[in-house]
mmCIF file of C-alpha atoms in Angstrom:
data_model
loop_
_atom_site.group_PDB
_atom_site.id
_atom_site.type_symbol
_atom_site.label_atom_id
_atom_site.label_comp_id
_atom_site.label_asym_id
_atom_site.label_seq_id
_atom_site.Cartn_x
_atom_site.Cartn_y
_atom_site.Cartn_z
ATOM 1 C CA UNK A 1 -10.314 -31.276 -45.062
ATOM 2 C CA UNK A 2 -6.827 -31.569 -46.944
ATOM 3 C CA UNK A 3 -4.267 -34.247 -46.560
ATOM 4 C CA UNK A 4 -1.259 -33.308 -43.407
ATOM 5 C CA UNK A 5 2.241 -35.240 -43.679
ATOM 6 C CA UNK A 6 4.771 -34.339 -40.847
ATOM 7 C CA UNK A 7 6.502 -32.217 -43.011
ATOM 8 C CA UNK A 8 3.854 -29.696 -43.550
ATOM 9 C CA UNK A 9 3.382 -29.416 -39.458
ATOM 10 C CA UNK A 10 5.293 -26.597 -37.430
ATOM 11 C CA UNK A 11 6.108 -26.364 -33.808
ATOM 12 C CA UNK A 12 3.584 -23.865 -32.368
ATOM 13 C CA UNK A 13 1.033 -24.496 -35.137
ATOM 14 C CA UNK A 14 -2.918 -24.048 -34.251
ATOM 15 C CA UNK A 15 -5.247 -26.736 -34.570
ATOM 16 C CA UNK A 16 -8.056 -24.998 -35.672
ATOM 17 C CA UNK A 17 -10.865 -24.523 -33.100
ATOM 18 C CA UNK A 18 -13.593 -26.769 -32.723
ATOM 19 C CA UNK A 19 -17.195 -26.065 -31.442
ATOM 20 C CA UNK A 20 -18.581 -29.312 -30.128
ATOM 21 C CA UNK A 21 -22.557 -29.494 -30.104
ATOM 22 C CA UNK A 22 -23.227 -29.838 -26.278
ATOM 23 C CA UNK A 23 -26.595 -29.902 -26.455
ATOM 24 C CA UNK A 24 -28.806 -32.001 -24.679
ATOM 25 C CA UNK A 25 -30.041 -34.160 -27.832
ATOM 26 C CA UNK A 26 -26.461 -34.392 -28.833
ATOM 27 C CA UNK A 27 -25.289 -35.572 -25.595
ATOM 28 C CA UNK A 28 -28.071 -37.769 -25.293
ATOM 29 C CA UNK A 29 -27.123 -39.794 -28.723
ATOM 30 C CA UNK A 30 -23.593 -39.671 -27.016
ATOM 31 C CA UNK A 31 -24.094 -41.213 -24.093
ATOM 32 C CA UNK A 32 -26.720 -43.839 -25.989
ATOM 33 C CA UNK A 33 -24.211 -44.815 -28.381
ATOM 34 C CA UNK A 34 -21.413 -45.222 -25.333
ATOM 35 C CA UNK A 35 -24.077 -47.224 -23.273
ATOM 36 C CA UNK A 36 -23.580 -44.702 -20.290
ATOM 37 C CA UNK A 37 -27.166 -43.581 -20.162
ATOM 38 C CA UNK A 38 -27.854 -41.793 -16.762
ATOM 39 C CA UNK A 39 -29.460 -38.401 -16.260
ATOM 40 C CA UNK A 40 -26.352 -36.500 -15.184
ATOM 41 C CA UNK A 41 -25.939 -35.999 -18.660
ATOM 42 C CA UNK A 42 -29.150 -35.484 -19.934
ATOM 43 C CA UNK A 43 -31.250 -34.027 -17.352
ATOM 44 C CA UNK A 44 -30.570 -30.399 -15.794
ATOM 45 C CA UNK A 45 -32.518 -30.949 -12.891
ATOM 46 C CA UNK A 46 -31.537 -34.656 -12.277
ATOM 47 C CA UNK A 47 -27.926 -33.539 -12.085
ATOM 48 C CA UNK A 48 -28.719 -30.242 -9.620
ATOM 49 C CA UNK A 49 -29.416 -33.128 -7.212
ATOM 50 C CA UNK A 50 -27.205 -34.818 -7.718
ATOM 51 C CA UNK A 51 -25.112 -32.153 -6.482
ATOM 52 C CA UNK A 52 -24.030 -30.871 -10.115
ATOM 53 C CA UNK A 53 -24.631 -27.268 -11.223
ATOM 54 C CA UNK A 54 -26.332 -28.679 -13.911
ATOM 55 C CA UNK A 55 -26.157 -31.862 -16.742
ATOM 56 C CA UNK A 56 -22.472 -32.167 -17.300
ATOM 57 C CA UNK A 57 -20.715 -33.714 -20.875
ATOM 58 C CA UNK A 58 -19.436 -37.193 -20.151
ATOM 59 C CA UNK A 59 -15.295 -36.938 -19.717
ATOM 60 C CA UNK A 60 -15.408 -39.452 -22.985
ATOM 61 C CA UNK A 61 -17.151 -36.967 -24.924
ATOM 62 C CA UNK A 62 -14.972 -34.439 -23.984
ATOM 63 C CA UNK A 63 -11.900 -36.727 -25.319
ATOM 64 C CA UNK A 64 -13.517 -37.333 -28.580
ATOM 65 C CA UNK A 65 -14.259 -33.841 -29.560
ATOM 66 C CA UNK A 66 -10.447 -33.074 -29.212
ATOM 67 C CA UNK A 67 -9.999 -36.733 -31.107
ATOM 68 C CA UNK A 68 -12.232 -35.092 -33.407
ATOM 69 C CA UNK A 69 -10.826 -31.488 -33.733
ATOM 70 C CA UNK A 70 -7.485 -33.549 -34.526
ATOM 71 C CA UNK A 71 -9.042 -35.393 -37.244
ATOM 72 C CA UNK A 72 -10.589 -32.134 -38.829
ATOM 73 C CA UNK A 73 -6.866 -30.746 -38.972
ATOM 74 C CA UNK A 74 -5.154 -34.215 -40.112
ATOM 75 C CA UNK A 75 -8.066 -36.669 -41.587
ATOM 76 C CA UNK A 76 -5.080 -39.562 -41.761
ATOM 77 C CA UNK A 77 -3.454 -38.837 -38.441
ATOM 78 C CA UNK A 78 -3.688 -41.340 -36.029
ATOM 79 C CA UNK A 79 -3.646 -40.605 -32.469
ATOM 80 C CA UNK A 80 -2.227 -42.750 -30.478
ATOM 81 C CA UNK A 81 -2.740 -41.205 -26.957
ATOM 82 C CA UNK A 82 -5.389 -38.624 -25.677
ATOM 83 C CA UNK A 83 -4.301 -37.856 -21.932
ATOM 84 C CA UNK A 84 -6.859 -35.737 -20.421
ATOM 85 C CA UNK A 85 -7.220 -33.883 -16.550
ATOM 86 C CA UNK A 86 -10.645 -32.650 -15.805
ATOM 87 C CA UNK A 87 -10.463 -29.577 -14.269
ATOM 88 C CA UNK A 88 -13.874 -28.719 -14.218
ATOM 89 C CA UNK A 89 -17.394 -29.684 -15.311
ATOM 90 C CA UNK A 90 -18.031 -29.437 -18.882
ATOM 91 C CA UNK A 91 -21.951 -28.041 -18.365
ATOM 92 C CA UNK A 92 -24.432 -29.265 -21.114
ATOM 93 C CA UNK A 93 -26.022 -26.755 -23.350
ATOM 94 C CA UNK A 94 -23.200 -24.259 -22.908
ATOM 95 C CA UNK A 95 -21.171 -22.956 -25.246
ATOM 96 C CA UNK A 96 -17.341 -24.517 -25.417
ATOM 97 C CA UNK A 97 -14.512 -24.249 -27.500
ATOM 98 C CA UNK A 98 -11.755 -27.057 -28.123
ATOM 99 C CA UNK A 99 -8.364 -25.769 -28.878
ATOM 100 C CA UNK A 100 -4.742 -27.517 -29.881
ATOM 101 C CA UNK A 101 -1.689 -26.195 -30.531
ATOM 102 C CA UNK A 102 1.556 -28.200 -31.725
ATOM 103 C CA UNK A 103 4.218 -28.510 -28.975
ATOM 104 C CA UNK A 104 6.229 -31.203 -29.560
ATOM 105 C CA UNK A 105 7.348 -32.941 -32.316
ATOM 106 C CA UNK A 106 9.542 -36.178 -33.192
ATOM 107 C CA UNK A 107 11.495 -36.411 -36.651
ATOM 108 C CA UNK A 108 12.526 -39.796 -36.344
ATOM 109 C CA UNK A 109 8.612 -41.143 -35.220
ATOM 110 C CA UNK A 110 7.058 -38.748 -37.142
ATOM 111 C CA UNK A 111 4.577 -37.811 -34.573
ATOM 112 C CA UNK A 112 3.563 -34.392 -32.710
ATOM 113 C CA UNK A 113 2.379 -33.614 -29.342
ATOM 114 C CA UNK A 114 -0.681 -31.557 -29.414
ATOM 115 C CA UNK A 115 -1.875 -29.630 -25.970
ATOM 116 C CA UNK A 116 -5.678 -29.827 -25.764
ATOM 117 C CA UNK A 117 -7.530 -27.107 -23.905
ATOM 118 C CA UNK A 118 -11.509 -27.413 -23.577
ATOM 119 C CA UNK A 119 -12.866 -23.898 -22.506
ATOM 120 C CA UNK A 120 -16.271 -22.245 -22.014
ATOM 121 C CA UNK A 121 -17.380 -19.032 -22.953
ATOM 122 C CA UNK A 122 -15.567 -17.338 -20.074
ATOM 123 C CA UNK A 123 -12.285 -18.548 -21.033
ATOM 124 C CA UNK A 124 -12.200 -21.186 -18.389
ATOM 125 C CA UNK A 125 -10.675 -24.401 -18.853
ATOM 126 C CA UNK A 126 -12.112 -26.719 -18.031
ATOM 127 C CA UNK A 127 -10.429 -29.780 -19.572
ATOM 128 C CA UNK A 128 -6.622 -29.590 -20.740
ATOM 129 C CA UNK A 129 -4.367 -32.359 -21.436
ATOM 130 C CA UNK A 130 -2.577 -33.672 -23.988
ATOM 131 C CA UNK A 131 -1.803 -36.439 -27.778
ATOM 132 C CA UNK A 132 0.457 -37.577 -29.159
ATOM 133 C CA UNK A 133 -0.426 -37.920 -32.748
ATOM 134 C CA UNK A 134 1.494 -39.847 -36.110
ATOM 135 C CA UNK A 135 1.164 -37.954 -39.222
ATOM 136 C CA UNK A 136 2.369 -40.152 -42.370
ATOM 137 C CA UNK B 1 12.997 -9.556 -14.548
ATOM 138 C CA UNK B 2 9.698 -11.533 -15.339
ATOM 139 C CA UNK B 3 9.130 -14.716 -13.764
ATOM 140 C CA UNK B 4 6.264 -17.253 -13.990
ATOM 141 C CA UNK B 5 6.235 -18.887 -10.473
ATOM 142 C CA UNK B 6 3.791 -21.321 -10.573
ATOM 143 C CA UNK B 7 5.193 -23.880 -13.269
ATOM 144 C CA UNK B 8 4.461 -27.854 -13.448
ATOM 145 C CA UNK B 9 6.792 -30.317 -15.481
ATOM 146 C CA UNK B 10 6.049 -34.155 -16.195
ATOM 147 C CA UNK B 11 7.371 -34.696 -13.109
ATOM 148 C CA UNK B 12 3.863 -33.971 -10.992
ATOM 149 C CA UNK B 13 1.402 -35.997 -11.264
ATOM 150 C CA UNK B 14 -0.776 -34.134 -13.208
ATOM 151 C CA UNK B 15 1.874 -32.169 -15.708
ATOM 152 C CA UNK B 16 1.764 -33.112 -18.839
ATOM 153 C CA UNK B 17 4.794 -30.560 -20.070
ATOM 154 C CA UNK B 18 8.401 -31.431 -20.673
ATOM 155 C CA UNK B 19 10.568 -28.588 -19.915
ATOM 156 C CA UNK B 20 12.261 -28.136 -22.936
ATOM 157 C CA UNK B 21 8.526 -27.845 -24.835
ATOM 158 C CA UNK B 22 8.484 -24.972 -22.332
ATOM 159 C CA UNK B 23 11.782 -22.833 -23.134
ATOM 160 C CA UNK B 24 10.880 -23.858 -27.012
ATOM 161 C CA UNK B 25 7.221 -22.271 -26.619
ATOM 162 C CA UNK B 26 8.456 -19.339 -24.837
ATOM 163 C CA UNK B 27 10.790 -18.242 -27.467
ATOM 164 C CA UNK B 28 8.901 -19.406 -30.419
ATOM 165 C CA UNK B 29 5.862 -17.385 -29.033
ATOM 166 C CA UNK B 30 7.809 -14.823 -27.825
ATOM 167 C CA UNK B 31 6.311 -14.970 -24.523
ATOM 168 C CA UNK B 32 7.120 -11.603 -22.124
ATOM 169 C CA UNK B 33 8.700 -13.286 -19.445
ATOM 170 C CA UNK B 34 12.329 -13.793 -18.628
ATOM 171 C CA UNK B 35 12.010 -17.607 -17.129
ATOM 172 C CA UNK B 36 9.492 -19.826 -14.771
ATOM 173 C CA UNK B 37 9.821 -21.658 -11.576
ATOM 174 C CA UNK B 38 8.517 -25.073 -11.525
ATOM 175 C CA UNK B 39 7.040 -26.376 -8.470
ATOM 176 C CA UNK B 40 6.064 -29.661 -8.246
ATOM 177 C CA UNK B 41 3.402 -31.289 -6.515
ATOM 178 C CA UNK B 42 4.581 -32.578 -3.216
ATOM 179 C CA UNK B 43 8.015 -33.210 -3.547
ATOM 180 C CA UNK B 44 11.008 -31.333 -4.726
ATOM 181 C CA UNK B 45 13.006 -32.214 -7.803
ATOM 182 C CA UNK B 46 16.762 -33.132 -6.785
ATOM 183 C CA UNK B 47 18.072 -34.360 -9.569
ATOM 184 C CA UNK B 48 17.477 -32.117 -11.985
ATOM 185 C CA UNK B 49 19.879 -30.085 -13.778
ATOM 186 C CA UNK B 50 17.944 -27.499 -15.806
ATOM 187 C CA UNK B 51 21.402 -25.854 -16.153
ATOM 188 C CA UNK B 52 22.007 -26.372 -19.782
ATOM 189 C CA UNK B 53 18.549 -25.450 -21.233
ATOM 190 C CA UNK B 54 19.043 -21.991 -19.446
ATOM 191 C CA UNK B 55 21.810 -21.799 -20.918
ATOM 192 C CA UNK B 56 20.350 -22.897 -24.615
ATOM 193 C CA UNK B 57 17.277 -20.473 -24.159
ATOM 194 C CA UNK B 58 18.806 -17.673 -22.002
ATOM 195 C CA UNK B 59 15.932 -18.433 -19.776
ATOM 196 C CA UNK B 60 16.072 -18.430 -15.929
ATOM 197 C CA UNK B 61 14.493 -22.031 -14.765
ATOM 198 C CA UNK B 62 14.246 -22.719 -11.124
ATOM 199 C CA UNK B 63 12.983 -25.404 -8.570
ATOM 200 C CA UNK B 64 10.977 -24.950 -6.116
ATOM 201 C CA UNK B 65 8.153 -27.099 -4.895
ATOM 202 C CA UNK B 66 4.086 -27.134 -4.009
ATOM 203 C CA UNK B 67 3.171 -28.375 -1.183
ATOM 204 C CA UNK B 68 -0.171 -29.349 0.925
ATOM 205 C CA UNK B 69 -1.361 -28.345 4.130
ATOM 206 C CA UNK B 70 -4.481 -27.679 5.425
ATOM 207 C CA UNK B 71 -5.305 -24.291 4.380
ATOM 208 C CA UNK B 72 -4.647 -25.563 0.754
ATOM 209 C CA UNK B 73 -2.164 -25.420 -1.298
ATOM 210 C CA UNK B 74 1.064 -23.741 -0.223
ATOM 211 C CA UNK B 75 4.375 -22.590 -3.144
ATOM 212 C CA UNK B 76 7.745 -22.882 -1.069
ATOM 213 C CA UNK B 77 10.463 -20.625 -2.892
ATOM 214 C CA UNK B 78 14.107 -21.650 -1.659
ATOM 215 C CA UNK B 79 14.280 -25.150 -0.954
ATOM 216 C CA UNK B 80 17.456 -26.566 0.060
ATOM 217 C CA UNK B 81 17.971 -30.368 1.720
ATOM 218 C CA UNK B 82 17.722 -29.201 5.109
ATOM 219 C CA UNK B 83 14.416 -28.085 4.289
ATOM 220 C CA UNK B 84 13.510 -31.621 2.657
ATOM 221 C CA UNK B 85 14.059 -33.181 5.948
ATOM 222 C CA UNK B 86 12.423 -30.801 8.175
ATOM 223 C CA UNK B 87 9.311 -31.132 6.270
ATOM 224 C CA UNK B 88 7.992 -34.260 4.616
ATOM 225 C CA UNK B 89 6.920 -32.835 1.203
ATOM 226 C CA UNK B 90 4.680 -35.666 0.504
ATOM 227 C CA UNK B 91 2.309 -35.707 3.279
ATOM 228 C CA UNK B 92 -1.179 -33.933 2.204
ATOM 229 C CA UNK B 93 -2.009 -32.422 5.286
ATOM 230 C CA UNK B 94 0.795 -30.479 6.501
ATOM 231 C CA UNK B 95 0.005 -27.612 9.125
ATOM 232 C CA UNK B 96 0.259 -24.335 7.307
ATOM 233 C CA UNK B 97 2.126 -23.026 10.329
ATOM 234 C CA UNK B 98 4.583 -25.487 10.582
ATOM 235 C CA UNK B 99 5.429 -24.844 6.700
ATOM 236 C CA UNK B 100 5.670 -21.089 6.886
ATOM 237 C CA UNK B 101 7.835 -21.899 10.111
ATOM 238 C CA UNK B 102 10.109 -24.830 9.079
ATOM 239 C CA UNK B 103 10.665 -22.381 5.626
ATOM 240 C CA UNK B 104 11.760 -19.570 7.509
ATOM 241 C CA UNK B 105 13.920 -21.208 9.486
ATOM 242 C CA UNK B 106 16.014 -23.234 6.314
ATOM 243 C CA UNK B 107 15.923 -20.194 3.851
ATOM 244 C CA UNK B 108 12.745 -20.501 2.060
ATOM 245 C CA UNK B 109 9.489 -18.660 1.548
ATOM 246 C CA UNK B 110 5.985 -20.239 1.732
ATOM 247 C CA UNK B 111 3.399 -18.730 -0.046
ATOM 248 C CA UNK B 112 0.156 -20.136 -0.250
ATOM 249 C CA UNK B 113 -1.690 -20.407 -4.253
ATOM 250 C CA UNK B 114 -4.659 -19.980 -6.282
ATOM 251 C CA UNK B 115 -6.522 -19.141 -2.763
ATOM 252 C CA UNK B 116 -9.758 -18.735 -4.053
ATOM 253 C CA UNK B 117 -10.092 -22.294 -5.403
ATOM 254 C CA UNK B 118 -12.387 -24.908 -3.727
ATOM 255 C CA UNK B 119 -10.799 -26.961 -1.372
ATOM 256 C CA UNK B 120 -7.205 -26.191 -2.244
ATOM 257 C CA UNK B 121 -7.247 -22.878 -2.230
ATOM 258 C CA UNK B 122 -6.881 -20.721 1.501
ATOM 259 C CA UNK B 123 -10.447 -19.060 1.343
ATOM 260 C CA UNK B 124 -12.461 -22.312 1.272
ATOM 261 C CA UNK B 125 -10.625 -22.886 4.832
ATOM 262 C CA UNK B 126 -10.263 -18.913 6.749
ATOM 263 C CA UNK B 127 -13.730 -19.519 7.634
ATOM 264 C CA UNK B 128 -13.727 -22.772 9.622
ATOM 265 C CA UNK B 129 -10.279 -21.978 10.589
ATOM 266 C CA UNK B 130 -9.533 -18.734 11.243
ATOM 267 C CA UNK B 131 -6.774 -16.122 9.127
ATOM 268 C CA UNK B 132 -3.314 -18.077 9.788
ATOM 269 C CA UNK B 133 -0.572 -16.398 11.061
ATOM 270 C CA UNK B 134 2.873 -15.856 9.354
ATOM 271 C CA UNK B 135 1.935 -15.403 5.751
ATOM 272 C CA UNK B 136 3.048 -12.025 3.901
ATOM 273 C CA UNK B 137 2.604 -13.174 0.337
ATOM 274 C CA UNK B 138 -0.056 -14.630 -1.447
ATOM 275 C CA UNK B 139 -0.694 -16.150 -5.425
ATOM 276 C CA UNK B 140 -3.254 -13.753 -6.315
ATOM 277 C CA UNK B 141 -2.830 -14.314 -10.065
ATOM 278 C CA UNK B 142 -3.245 -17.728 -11.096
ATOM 279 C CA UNK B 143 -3.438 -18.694 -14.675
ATOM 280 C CA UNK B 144 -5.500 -21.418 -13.991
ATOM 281 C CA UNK B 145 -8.294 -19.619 -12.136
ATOM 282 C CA UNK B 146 -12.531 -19.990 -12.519
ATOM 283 C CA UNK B 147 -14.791 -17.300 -11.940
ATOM 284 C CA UNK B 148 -14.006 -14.871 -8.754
ATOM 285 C CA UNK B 149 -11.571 -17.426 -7.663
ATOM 286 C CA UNK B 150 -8.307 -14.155 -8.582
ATOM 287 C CA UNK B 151 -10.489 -12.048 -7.051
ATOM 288 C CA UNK B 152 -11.686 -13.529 -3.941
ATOM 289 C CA UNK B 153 -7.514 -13.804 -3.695
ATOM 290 C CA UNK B 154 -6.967 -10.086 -4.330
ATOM 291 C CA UNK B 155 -9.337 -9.332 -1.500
ATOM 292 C CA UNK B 156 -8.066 -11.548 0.635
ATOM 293 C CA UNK B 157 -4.594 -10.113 0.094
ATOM 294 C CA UNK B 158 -5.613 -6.605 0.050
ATOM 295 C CA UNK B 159 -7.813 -6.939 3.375
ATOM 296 C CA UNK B 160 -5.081 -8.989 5.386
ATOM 297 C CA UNK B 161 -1.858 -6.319 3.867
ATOM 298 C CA UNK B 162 -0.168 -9.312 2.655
ATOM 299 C CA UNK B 163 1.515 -8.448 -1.456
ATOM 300 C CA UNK B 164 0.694 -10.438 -4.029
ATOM 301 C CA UNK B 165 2.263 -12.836 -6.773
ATOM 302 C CA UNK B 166 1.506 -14.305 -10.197
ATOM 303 C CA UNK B 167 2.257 -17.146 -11.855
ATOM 304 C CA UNK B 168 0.801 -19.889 -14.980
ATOM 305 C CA UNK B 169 0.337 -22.830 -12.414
ATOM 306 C CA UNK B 170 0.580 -24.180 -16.365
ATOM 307 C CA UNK B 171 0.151 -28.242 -16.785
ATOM 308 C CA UNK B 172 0.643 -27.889 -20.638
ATOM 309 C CA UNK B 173 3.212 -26.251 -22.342
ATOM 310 C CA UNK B 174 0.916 -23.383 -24.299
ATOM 311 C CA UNK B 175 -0.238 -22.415 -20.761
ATOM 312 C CA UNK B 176 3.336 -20.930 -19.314
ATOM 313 C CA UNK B 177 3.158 -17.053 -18.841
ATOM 314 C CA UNK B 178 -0.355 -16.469 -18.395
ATOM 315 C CA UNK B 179 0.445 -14.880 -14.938
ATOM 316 C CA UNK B 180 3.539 -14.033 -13.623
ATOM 317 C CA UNK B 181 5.386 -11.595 -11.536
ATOM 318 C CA UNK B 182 7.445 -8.691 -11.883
ATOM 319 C CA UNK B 183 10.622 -8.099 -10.346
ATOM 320 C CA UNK B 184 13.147 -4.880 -10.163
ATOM 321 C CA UNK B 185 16.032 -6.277 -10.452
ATOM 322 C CA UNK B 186 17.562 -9.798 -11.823
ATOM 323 C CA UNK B 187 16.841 -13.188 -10.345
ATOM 324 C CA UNK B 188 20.222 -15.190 -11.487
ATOM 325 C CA UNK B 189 19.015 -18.755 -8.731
ATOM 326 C CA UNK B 190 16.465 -19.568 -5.770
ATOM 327 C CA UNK B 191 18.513 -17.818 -3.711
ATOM 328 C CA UNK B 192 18.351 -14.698 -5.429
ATOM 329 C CA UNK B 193 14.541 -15.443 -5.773
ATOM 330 C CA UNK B 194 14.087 -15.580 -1.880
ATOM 331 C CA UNK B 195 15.611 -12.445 -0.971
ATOM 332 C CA UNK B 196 13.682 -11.004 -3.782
ATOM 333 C CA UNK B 197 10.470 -12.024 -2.119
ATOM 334 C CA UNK B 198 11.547 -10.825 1.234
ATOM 335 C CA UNK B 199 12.231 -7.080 -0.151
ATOM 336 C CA UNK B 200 8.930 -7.051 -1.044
ATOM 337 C CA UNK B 201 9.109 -5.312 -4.530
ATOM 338 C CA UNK B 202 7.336 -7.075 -6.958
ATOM 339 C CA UNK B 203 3.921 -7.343 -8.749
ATOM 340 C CA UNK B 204 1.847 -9.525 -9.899
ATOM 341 C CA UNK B 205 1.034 -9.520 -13.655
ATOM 342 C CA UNK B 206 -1.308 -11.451 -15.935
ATOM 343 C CA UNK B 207 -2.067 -12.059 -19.888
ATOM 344 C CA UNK B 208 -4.958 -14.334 -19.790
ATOM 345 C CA UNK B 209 -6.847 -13.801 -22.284
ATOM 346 C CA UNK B 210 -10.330 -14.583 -20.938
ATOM 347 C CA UNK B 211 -13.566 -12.853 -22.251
#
């Protein structure tokens, strides 16, 4: 991970991708640590009756890989906003991929707007939105 | 003339795009497509004037709105005031006849989009309530679509004879030209768009890149 002023960033520029560790273990430390314990996160079959196709990542996870896949690109960026719409469930134990790209960017605040796409294998998204980020 | 027709701005609910981003990304990324139509959730955008950044990007941007109705969601292409009046754009359960109706009759076009999603879509609903009447043209290229959901579209389309169109249904800015449709000729405004629809030459066209 290298240092990223404003100056270095482009409009257009790829985050690179992120592959967040959906599996149950993981999510299970997750959900632990947020104090959100409940088996439609942990438990395939709990969730199916629940009326899920399966265990499904908790929407706050999903917002902290992308917080994370920002912080892999920019270690001293701080992001001020994540805005997220959940299009679809985020299924445990599948693969996923979190993307960003740069659209946006403000000279005199010296911050960039970053779209945020969560996908699974298939190409699906499944979570898009949105942060706006300050880069010294 | 390529244009996306399924477009939101900041100014849905759910659109996290400013429309500037989106003439910026298309030229930057050199995106195939010759403008975009946004159509905002439940309501159409007045007081816009999109004039000057189609001017800036030599990009065609028009207005046109999304609207709800039973049978899912509907696009309306060619909405003028009369139309706003006629119709209350805000109200989520519209009848899908009175919208194909009340657009005839004021100049516009209703086609209904991304049919083969749950709930919103037009398939979810043909069962309970029967194939509606009055629709020639569906979305059967969405760029936000799941699974079978283009498909289940296509053969909806293809078994009813209706023609099919394309477009992003983008929220974010990297998401504009995914699908869009083709056109013969040039689309300079909404009115040009309308009779475009009506003469029935177009396709639908996609670059998703899914695996």
């Amino acid at each position: 991970m290298t240092s990223r002023r404003f100056s270095d960033v482009e409009f257009g520029e790829d985050l690179p991708p992120l592959t967040p560790d959906t599996s149950i273990p993981n999510v299970t430390t997750f959900v632990k640590a947020a104090g959100m314990l409940n088996e439609r996160f942990t438990d395939h079959e709990a969730a199916r009756k629940q009326g899920l196709p399966g265990a499904i990542v908790p929407g706050i996870m999903s917002q902290a890989v992308m917080a994370s896949m920002i912080h892999h690109w920019a270690p001293e960026a701080q992001v001020e906003k994540i805005d997220t719409v959940f299009r679809a469930p985020v299924l445990v134990g599948h693969p996923h991929t979190v993307t960003g790209v740069v659209t946006d960017m403000d000279d005199d605040a010296h911050t960039v707007e970053i779209d945020l796409t969560l996908e699974n294998e298939a190409g699906e998204t499944r979570v898009l939105g949105t942060a706006t980020v300050r880069l010294p | 003339m390529i244009l996306d027709l399924h477009a939101h701005s900041v100014k849905s609910d759910d659109g996290r795009a400013k429309v500037r981003n989106y003439c910026q990304w298309i030229r930057k990324k050199e995106i195939g497509i010759d403008g975009f139509v946004l159509t905002e959730h439940r309501q159409f955008d007045r007081e816009s004037d999109y004039g000057p950044l189609a001017a800036e990007f030599d990009l065609a941007i028009l207005k046109a709105s999304e609207v709800e109705t039973e049978y899912g969601h509907v696009l309306v292409f060619g909405v003028r005031e009369p139309l706003t009046h006629a119709l209350d754009f805000a109200d989520i359960r519209l009848p899908l006849a009175r919208v194909l109706e009340e657009s005839d009759r004021h100049g516009a076009i209703a086609v209904p989009c991304h049919p083969g999603r749950t709930r919103v879509g037009m398939c979810a609903h043909v069962e309970a309530l029967g194939v509606p009447t009055g629709v020639r043209i569906l979305e059967v290229l969405n760029g936000g679509s799941r699974g079978r959901e283009d498909q289940a579209a296509q053969e909806l389309a293809s078994a009813q004879g209706w023609l099919g169109i394309g477009g992003s249904d983008a929220h974010i800015v990297s998401h504009i030209g995914r699908c869009a449709t083709r056109f013969p000729g040039p689309i300079a405004d909404e009115g040009d768009l309308v009779e475009a629809l009506r003469a029935e030459e177009f396709e639908a066209i996609s670059w998703k890149s899914t695996t």
